[in-house]
CSV table of C-alpha atoms and ligand atoms in Angstrom, one decimal:
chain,number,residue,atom,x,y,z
A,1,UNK,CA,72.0,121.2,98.5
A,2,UNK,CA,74.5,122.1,101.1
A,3,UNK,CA,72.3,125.6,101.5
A,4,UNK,CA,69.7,124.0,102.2
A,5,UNK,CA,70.6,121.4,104.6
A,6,UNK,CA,72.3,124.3,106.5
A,7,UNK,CA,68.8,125.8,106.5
A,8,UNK,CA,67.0,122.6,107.8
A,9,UNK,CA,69.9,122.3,110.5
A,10,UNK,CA,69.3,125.7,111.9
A,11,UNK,CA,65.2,125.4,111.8
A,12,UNK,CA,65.9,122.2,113.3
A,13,UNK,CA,68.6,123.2,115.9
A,14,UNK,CA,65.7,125.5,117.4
A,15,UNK,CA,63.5,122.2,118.5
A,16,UNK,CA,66.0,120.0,118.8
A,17,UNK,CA,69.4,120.6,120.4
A,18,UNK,CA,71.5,117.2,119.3
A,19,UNK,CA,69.9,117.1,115.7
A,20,UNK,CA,72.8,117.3,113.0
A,21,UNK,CA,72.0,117.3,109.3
A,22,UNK,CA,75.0,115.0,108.7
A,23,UNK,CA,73.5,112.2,111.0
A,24,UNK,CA,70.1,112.3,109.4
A,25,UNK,CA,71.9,112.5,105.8
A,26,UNK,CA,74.6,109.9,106.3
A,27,UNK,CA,76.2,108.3,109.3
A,28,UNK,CA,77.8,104.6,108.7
A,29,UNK,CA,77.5,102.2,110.9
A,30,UNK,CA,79.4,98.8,110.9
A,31,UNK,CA,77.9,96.6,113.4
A,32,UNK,CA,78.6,93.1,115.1
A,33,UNK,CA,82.1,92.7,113.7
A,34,UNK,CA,85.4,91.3,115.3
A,35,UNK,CA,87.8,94.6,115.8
A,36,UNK,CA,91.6,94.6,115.6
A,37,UNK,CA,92.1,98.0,116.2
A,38,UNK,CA,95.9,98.9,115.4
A,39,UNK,CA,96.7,99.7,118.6
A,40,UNK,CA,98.3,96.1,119.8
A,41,UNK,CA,95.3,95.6,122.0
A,42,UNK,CA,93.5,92.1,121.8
A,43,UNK,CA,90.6,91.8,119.3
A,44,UNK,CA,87.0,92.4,120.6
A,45,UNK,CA,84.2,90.6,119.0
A,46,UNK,CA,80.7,92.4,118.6
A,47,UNK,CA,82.0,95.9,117.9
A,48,UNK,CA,79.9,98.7,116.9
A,49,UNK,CA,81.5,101.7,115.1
A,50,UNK,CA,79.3,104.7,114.1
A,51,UNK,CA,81.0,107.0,111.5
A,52,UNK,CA,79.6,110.7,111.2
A,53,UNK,CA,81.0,112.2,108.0
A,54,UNK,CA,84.7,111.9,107.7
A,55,UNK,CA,85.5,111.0,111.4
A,56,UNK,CA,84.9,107.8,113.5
A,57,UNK,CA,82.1,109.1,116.3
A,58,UNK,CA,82.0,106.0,118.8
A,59,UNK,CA,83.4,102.6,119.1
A,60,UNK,CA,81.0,100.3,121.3
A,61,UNK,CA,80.3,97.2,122.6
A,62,UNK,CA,76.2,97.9,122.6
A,63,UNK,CA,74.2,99.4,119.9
A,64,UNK,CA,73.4,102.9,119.1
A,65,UNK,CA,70.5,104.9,120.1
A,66,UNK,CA,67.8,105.5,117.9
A,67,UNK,CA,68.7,109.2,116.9
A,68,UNK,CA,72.0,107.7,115.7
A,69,UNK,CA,70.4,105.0,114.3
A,70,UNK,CA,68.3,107.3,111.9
A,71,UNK,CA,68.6,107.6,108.0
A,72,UNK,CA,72.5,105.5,108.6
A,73,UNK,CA,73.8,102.9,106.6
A,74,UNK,CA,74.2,99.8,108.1
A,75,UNK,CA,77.1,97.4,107.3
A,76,UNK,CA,76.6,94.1,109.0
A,77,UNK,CA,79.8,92.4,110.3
A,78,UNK,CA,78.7,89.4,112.3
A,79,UNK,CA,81.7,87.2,111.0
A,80,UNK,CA,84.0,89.8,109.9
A,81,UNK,CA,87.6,91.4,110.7
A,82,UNK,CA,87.4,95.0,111.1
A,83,UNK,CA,91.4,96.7,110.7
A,84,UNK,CA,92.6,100.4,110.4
A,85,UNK,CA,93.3,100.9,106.6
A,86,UNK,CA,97.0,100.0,105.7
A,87,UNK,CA,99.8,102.5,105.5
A,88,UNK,CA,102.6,102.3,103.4
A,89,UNK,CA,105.1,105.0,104.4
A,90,UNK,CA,108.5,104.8,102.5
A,91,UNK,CA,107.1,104.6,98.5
A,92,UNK,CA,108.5,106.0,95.4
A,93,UNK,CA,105.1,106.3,92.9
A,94,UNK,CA,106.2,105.8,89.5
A,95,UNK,CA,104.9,107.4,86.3
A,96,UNK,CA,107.5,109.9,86.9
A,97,UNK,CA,111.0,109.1,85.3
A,98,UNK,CA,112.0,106.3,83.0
A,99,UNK,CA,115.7,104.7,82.6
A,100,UNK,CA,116.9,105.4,78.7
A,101,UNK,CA,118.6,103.0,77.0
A,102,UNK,CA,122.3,103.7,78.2
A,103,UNK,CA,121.1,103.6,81.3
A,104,UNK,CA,120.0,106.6,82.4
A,105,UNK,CA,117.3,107.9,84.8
A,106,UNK,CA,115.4,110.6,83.6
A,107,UNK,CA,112.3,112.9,84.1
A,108,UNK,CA,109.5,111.4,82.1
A,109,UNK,CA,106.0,112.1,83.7
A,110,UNK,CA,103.0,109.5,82.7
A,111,UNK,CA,100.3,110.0,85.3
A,112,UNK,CA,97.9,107.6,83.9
A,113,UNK,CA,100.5,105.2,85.0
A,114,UNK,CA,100.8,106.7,88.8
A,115,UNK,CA,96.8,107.0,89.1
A,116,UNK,CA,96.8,103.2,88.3
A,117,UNK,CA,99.4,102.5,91.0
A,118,UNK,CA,97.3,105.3,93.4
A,119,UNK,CA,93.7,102.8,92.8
A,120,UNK,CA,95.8,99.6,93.1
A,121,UNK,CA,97.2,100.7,96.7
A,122,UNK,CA,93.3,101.7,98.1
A,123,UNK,CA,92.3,98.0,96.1
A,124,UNK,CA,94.3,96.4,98.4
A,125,UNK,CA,93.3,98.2,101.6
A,126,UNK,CA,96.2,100.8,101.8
A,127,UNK,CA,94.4,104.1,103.1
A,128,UNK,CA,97.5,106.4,103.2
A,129,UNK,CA,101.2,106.2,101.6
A,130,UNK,CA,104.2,108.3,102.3
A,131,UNK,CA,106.3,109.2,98.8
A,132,UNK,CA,110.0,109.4,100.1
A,133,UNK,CA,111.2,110.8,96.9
A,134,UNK,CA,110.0,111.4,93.6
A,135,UNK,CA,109.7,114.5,91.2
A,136,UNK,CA,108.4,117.7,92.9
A,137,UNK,CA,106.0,118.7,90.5
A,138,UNK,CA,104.9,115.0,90.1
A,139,UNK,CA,103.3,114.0,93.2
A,140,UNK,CA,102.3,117.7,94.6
A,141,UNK,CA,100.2,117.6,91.8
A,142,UNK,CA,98.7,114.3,92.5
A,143,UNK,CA,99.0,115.0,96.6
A,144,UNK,CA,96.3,118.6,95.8
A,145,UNK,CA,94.4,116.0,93.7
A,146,UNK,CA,93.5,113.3,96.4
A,147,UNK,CA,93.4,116.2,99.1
A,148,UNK,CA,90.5,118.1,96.7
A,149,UNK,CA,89.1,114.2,95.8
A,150,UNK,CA,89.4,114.3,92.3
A,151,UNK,CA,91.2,110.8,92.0
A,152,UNK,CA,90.6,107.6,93.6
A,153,UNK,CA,93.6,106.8,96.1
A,154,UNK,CA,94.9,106.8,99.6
A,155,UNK,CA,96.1,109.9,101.6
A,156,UNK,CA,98.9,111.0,99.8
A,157,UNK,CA,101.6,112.4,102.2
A,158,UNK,CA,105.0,112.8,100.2
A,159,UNK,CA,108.8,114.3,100.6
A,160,UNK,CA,108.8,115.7,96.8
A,161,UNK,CA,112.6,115.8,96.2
A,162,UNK,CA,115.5,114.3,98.1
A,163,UNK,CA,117.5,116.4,99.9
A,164,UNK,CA,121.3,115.7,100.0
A,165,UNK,CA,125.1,116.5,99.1
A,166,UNK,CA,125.7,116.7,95.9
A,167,UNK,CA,127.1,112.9,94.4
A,168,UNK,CA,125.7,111.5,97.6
A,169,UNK,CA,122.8,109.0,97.9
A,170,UNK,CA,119.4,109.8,96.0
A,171,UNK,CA,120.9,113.1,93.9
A,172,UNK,CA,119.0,112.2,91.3
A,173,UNK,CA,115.8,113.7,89.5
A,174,UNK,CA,114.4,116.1,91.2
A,175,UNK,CA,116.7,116.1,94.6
A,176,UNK,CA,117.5,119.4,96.2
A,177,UNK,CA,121.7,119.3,96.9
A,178,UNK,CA,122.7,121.3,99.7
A,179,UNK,CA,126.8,122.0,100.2
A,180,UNK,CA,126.9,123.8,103.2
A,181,UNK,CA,125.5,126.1,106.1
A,182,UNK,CA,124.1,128.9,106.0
A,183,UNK,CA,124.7,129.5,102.0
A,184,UNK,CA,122.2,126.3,101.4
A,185,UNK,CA,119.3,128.6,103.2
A,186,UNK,CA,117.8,129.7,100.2
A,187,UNK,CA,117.6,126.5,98.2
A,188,UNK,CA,116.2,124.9,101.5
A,189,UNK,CA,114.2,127.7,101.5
A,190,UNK,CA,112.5,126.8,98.0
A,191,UNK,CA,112.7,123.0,98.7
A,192,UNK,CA,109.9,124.2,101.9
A,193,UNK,CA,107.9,126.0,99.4
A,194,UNK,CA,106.4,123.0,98.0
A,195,UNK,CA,105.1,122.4,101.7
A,196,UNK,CA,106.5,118.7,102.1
A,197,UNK,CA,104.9,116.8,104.8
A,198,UNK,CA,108.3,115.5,105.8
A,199,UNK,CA,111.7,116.1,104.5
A,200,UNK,CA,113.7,113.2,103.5
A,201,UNK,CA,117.6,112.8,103.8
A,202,UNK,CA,120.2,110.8,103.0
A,203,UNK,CA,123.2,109.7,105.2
A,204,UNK,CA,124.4,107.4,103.0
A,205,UNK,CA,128.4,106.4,101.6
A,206,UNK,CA,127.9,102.8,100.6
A,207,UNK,CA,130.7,101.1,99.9
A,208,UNK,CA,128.2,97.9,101.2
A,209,UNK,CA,127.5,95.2,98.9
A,210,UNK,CA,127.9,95.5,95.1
A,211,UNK,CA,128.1,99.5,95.5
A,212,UNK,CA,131.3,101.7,95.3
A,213,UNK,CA,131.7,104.8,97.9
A,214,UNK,CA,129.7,107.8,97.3
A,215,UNK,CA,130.1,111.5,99.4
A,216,UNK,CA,128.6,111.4,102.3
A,217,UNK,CA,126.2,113.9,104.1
A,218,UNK,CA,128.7,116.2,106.2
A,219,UNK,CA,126.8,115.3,110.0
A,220,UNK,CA,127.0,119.2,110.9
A,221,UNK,CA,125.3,120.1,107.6
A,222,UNK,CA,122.8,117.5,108.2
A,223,UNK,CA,121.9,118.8,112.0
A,224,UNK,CA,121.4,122.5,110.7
A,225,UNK,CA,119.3,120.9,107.7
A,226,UNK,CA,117.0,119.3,110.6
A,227,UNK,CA,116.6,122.0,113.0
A,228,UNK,CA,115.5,124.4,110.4
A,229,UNK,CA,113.3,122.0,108.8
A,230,UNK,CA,111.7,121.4,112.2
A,231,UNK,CA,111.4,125.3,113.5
A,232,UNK,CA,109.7,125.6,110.3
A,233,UNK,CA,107.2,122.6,111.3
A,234,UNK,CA,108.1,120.1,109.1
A,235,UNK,CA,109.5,116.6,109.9
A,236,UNK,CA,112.3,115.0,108.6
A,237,UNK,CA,113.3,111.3,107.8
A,238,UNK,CA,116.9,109.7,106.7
A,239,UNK,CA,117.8,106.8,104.5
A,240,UNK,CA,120.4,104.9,106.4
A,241,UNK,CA,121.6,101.5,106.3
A,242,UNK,CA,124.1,100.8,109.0
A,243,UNK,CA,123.9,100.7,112.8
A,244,UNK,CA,126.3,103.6,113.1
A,245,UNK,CA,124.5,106.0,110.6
A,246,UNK,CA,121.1,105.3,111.9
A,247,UNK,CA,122.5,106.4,115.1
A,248,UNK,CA,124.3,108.9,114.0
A,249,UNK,CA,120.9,110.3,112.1
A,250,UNK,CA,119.1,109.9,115.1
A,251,UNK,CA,121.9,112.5,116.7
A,252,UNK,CA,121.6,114.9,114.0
A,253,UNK,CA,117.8,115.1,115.5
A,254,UNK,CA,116.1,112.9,112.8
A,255,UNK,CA,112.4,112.4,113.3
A,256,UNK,CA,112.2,109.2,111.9
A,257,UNK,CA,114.7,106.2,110.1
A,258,UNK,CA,113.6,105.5,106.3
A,259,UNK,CA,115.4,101.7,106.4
A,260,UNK,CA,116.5,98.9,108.8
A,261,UNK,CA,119.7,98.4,109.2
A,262,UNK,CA,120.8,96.2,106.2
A,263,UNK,CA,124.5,96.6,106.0
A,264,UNK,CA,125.0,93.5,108.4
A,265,UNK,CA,123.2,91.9,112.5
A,266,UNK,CA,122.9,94.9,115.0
A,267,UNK,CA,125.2,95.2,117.8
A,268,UNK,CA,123.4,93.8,121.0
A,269,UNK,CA,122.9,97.2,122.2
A,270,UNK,CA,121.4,98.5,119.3
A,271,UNK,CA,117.9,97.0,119.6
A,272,UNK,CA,117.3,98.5,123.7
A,273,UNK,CA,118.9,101.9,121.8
A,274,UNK,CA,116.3,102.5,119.7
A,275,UNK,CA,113.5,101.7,122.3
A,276,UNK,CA,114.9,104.3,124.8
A,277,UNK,CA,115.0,106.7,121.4
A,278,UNK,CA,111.3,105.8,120.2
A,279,UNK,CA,112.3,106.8,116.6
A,280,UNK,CA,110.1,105.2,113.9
A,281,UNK,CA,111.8,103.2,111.9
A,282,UNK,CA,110.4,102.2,108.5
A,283,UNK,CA,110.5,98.2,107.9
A,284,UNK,CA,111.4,98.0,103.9
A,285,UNK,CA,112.5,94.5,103.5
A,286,UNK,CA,110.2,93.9,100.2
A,287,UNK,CA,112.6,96.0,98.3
A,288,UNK,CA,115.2,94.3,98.7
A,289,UNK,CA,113.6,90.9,98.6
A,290,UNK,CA,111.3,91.7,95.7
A,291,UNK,CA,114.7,91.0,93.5
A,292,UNK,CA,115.5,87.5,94.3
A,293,UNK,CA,111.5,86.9,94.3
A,294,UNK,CA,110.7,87.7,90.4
A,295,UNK,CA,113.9,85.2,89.7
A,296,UNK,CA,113.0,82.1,92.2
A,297,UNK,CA,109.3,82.6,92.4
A,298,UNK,CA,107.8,84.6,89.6
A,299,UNK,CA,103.9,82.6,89.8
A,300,UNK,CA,103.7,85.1,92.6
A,301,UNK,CA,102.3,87.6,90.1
A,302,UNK,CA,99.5,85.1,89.6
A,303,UNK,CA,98.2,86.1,93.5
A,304,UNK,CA,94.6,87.7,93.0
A,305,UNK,CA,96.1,91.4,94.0
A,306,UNK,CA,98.8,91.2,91.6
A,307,UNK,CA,96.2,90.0,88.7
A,308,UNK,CA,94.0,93.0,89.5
A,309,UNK,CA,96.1,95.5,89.9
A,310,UNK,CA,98.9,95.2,87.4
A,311,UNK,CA,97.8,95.6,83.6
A,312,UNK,CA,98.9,92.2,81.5
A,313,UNK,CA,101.9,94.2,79.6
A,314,UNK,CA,103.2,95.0,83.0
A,315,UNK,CA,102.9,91.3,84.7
A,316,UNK,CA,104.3,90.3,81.4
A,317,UNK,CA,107.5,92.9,81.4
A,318,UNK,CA,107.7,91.8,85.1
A,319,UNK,CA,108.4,88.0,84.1
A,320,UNK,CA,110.5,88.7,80.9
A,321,UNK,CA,112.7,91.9,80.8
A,322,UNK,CA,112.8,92.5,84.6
A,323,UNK,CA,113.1,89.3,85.3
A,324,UNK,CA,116.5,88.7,83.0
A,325,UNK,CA,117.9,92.0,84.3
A,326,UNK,CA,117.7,90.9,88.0
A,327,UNK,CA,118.9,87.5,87.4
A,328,UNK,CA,122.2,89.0,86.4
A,329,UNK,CA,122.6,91.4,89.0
A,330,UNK,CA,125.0,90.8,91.7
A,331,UNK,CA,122.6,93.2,93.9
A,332,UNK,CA,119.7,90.3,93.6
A,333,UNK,CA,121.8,88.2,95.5
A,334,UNK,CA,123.4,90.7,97.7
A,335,UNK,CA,120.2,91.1,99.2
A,336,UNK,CA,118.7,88.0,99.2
A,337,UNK,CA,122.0,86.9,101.3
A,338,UNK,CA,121.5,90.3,103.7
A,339,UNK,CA,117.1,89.9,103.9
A,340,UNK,CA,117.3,87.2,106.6
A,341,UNK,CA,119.8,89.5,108.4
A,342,UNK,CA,117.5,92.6,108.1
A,343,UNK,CA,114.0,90.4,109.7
A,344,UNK,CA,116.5,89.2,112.5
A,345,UNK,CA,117.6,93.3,113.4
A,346,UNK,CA,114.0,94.3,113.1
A,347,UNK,CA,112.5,91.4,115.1
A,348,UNK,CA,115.2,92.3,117.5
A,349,UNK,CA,114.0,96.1,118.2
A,350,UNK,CA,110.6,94.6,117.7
A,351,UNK,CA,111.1,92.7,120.9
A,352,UNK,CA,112.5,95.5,122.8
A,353,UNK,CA,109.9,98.1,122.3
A,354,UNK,CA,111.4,100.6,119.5
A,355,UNK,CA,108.7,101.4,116.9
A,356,UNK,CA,108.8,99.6,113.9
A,357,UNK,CA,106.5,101.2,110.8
A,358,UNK,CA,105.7,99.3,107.4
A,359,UNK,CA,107.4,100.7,104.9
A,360,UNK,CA,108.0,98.8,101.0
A,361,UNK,CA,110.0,101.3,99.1
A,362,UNK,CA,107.8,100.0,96.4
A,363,UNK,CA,105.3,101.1,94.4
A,364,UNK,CA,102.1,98.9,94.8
A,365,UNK,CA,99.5,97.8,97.0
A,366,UNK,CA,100.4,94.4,97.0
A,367,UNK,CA,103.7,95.0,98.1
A,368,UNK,CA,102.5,95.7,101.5
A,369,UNK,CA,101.1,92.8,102.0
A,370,UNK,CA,104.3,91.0,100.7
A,371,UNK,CA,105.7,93.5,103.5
A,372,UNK,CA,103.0,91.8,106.4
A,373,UNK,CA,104.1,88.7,105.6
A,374,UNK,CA,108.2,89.4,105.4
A,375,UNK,CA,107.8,90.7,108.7
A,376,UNK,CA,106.0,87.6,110.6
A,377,UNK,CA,108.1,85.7,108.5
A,378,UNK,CA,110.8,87.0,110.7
A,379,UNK,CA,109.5,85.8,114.0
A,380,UNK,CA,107.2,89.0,114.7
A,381,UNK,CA,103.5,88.5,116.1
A,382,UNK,CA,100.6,88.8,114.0
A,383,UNK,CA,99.0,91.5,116.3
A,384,UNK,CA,102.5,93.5,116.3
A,385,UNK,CA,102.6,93.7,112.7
A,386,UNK,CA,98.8,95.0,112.3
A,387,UNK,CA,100.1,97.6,114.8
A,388,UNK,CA,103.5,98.4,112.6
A,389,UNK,CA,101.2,98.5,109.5
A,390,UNK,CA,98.9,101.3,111.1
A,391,UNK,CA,99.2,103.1,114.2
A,392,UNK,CA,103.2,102.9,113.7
A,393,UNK,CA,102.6,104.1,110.4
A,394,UNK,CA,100.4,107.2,111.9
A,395,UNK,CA,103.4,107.7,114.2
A,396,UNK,CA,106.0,107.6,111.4
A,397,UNK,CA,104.3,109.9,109.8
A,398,UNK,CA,103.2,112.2,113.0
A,399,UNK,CA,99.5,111.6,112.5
A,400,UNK,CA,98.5,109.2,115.0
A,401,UNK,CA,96.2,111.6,116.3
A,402,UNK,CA,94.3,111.6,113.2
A,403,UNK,CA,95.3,108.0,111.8
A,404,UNK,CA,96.1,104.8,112.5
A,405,UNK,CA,93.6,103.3,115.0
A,406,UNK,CA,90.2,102.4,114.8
A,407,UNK,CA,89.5,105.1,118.1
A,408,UNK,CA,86.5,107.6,118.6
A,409,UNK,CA,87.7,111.0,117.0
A,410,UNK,CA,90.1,109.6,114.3
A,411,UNK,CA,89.3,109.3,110.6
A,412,UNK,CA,87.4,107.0,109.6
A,413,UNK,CA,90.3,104.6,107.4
A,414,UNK,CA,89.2,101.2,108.1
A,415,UNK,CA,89.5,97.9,106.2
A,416,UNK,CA,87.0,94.8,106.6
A,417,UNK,CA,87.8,91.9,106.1
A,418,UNK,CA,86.3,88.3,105.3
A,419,UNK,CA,88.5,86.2,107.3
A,420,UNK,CA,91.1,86.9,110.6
A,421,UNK,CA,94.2,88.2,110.1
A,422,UNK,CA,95.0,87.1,113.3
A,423,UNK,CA,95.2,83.3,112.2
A,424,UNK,CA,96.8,84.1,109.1
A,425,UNK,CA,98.3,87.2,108.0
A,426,UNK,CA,97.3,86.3,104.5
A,427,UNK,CA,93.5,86.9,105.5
A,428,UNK,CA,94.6,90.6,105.4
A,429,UNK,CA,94.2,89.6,101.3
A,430,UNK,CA,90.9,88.9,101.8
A,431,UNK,CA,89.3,92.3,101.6
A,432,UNK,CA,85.7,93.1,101.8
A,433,UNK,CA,85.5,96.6,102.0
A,434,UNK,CA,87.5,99.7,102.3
A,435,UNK,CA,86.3,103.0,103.8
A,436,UNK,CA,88.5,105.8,103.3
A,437,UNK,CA,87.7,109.1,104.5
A,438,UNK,CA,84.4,108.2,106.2
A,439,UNK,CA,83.3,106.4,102.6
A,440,UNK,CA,82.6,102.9,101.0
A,441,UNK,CA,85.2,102.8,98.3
A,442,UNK,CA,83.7,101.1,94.7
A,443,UNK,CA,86.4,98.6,94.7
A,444,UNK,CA,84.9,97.9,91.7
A,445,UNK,CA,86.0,100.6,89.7
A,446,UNK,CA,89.8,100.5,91.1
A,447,UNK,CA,90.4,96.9,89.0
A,448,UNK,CA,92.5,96.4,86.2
A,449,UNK,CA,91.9,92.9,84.6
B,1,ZN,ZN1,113.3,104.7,99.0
């Protein structure tokens, strides 16, 4: 097939300079639709977008020509909402430990479980995820399996394991522990092998909340950690929670903040700060809201996206076992007091021009739009948080060359949508079709129930 359509392109090339055998065999083109294009700029109706292959080709106001035209597939949009697919960039995919009885949280792999979560996110119009932390072997596997299309789900860009001081927060399963510099080189060393797209940290004591003190991340450890990762041409990220250990991750040379603050309301010079610093910073409030959620206002599960993306037995272990555990757990209520808090900070650099990216620190697609709507529940404008929940995500991530926008040269990641999101951030439920990758997903085939 592919010899032979090499063949026709060079007899054809000879006669004809511009033809290409991918735009006879398959552009897309979506035409007449409304596009909100992730950049913050204000929707334009009557778009045209041509897709060759895997890459967006033009975005237009007029139509194509007839060569372009030729042997494409037409998607008509008159009435529709064109966004650049969702990203979710702090995740933890499960299907990869389980807690035992006493409590425990161990290595348990069950990728059937992970694949689901995988279709559920691309259901619900999330074309790319960041995993901040799971098992190694876990999600590489599944990471060379989306890159090589052999499962259904969004661009898999992960951390693998955590890296931090040992007894510090997130040494769990599968975490590389470093104790200091240069005698951690070697396990850093093998950490890089499994070619992370970003390296995730943790500056992190608690003693917030419910939650004893922990070790922390030494700062000088941390900075050689960074500048190591980065001369070997990786990013990093760090959990932090406070004002003063975001900051102080930032001047350890951190590429990007995996939290908001949480701990308590930024200082007033906190929210200018991190505009003049321009480091992402991930948005995560459904985490910590999602507790308080299941207890007060469990018919949420009954939303459409929940229904057809989480089996029965796990809607029903949601509302029952979950559900009991989390009413008796001072954390629930810690952060449902401290939410509020978090939507004011982030609202706050918001406002002031720092770069806010949607993040869950969940593990589903409806999450992010529980996410979208956290986020203009805290005073932010619809158009800003279409922006957070792409292009910011892109720049997060350091891919907003190739992601995040609907812009000639990009990927083609795109979400279309039956109503405007613009009016209602709960349109963005309202999917119609995703294209990943240049292609028409079979929603379809990604439902549960
Ligand atoms: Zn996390």
């Amino acid at each position: 097939m592919l010899n032979k359509c090499v063949k026709n392109l060079f007899v054809f090339s000879v006669l004809f300079s511009n033809f290409s055998c991918l735009a006879a065999q398959g552009n897309l083109i979506i035409k007449d639709i409304t596009l909100i294009d992730g950049t913050g700029r204000a929707a334009m109706s009557n778009m045209n977008i041509l897709i060759e292959g895997e890459m967006i080709k033009k975005v237009q106001g007029s139509d194509f020509s007839k060569s372009e035209r030729r042997g494409a597939r037409i998607i008509k949009g008159k009435g529709k909402y064109l966004i650049p697919g969702l990203m979710d960039i702090h995740i933890h995919l499960v299907g990869s430990t389980k807690v035992s009885k006493e409590g425990i949280r161990k290595v348990a792999l069950d990728r059937a479980k992970g694949i689901r979560a995988l279709q559920g996110y691309l259901y619900s119009g999330v074309t790319s995820v960041y995993d901040s932390g799971n098992v190694p072997e876990y999600i590489f596997e599944l990471r060379e399996q989306e890159r090589a299309g052999e499962i259904s789900s969004p661009r898999i860009f992960a951390a693998g394991g955590i890296v931090t001081y040992p007894g510090s927060h997130g040494s769990g399963a599968g975490a590389t522990l470093l104790n200091e510099w240069p005698s951690a080189i070697p396990a850093l060393d093998k950490h890089l092998s499994w070619k992370p797209d970003m390296v995730k940290l943790t500056l992190e004591e608690r003693g917030w909340g419910a939650r004893p003190l922990i070790p922390l991340l030494p700062l000088s450890l941390m900075e050689e950690i960074i500048r190591y990762t980065n001369y070997e041409g990786v990013r990093t990220t760090a959990h932090a929670a406070s004002e003063l250990r975001a900051m102080q991750a930032i001047y350890a040379g951190v590429d990007s903040l995996s939290h908001p603050v949480i701990t308590g309301p930024i200082s007033d010079k906190f929210a200018p700060f991190m505009a003049i610093k321009q480091t992402p910073m991930a948005t995560t409030l459904t985490i910590g809201e999602n507790y308080s959620r299941l207890v007060e206002h469990p018919e949420f599960l009954e939303q459409a996206l929940y229904q057809a993306t989480f089996t029965k037995e796990e809607i029903s272990q949601l509302k029952t076992e979950q559900r009991d555990k989390y009413k008796d757990a001072t954390w629930t209520w810690w952060m449902k007091l401290m939410t509020p808090i978090a939507q004011e900070n982030i609202r706050k650099i918001n406002e002031a021009g720092g770069i806010l990216a949607l993040g869950t620190d969940k593990s589903s697609g409806p999450a992010v739009h529980r996410e979208m709507e956290l986020l203009v529940k805290a005073g932010i404008p619809i158009a800003d948080v279409i922006r957070i929940a792409t292009l910011h995500g892109a720049k997060f991530l350091g891919k907003d060359r190739e992601l995040g926008s609907i812009s000639a040269g990009k990927l083609a990641d795109m979400v279309i949508l039956d109503s405007d999101p613009l009016l209602d951030i709960n349109n963005a439920k309202h999917i119609n079709t995703v294209i990943k990758n240049g292609q028409v997903v079979d929603r379809s085939k990604l439902r549960i129930q």
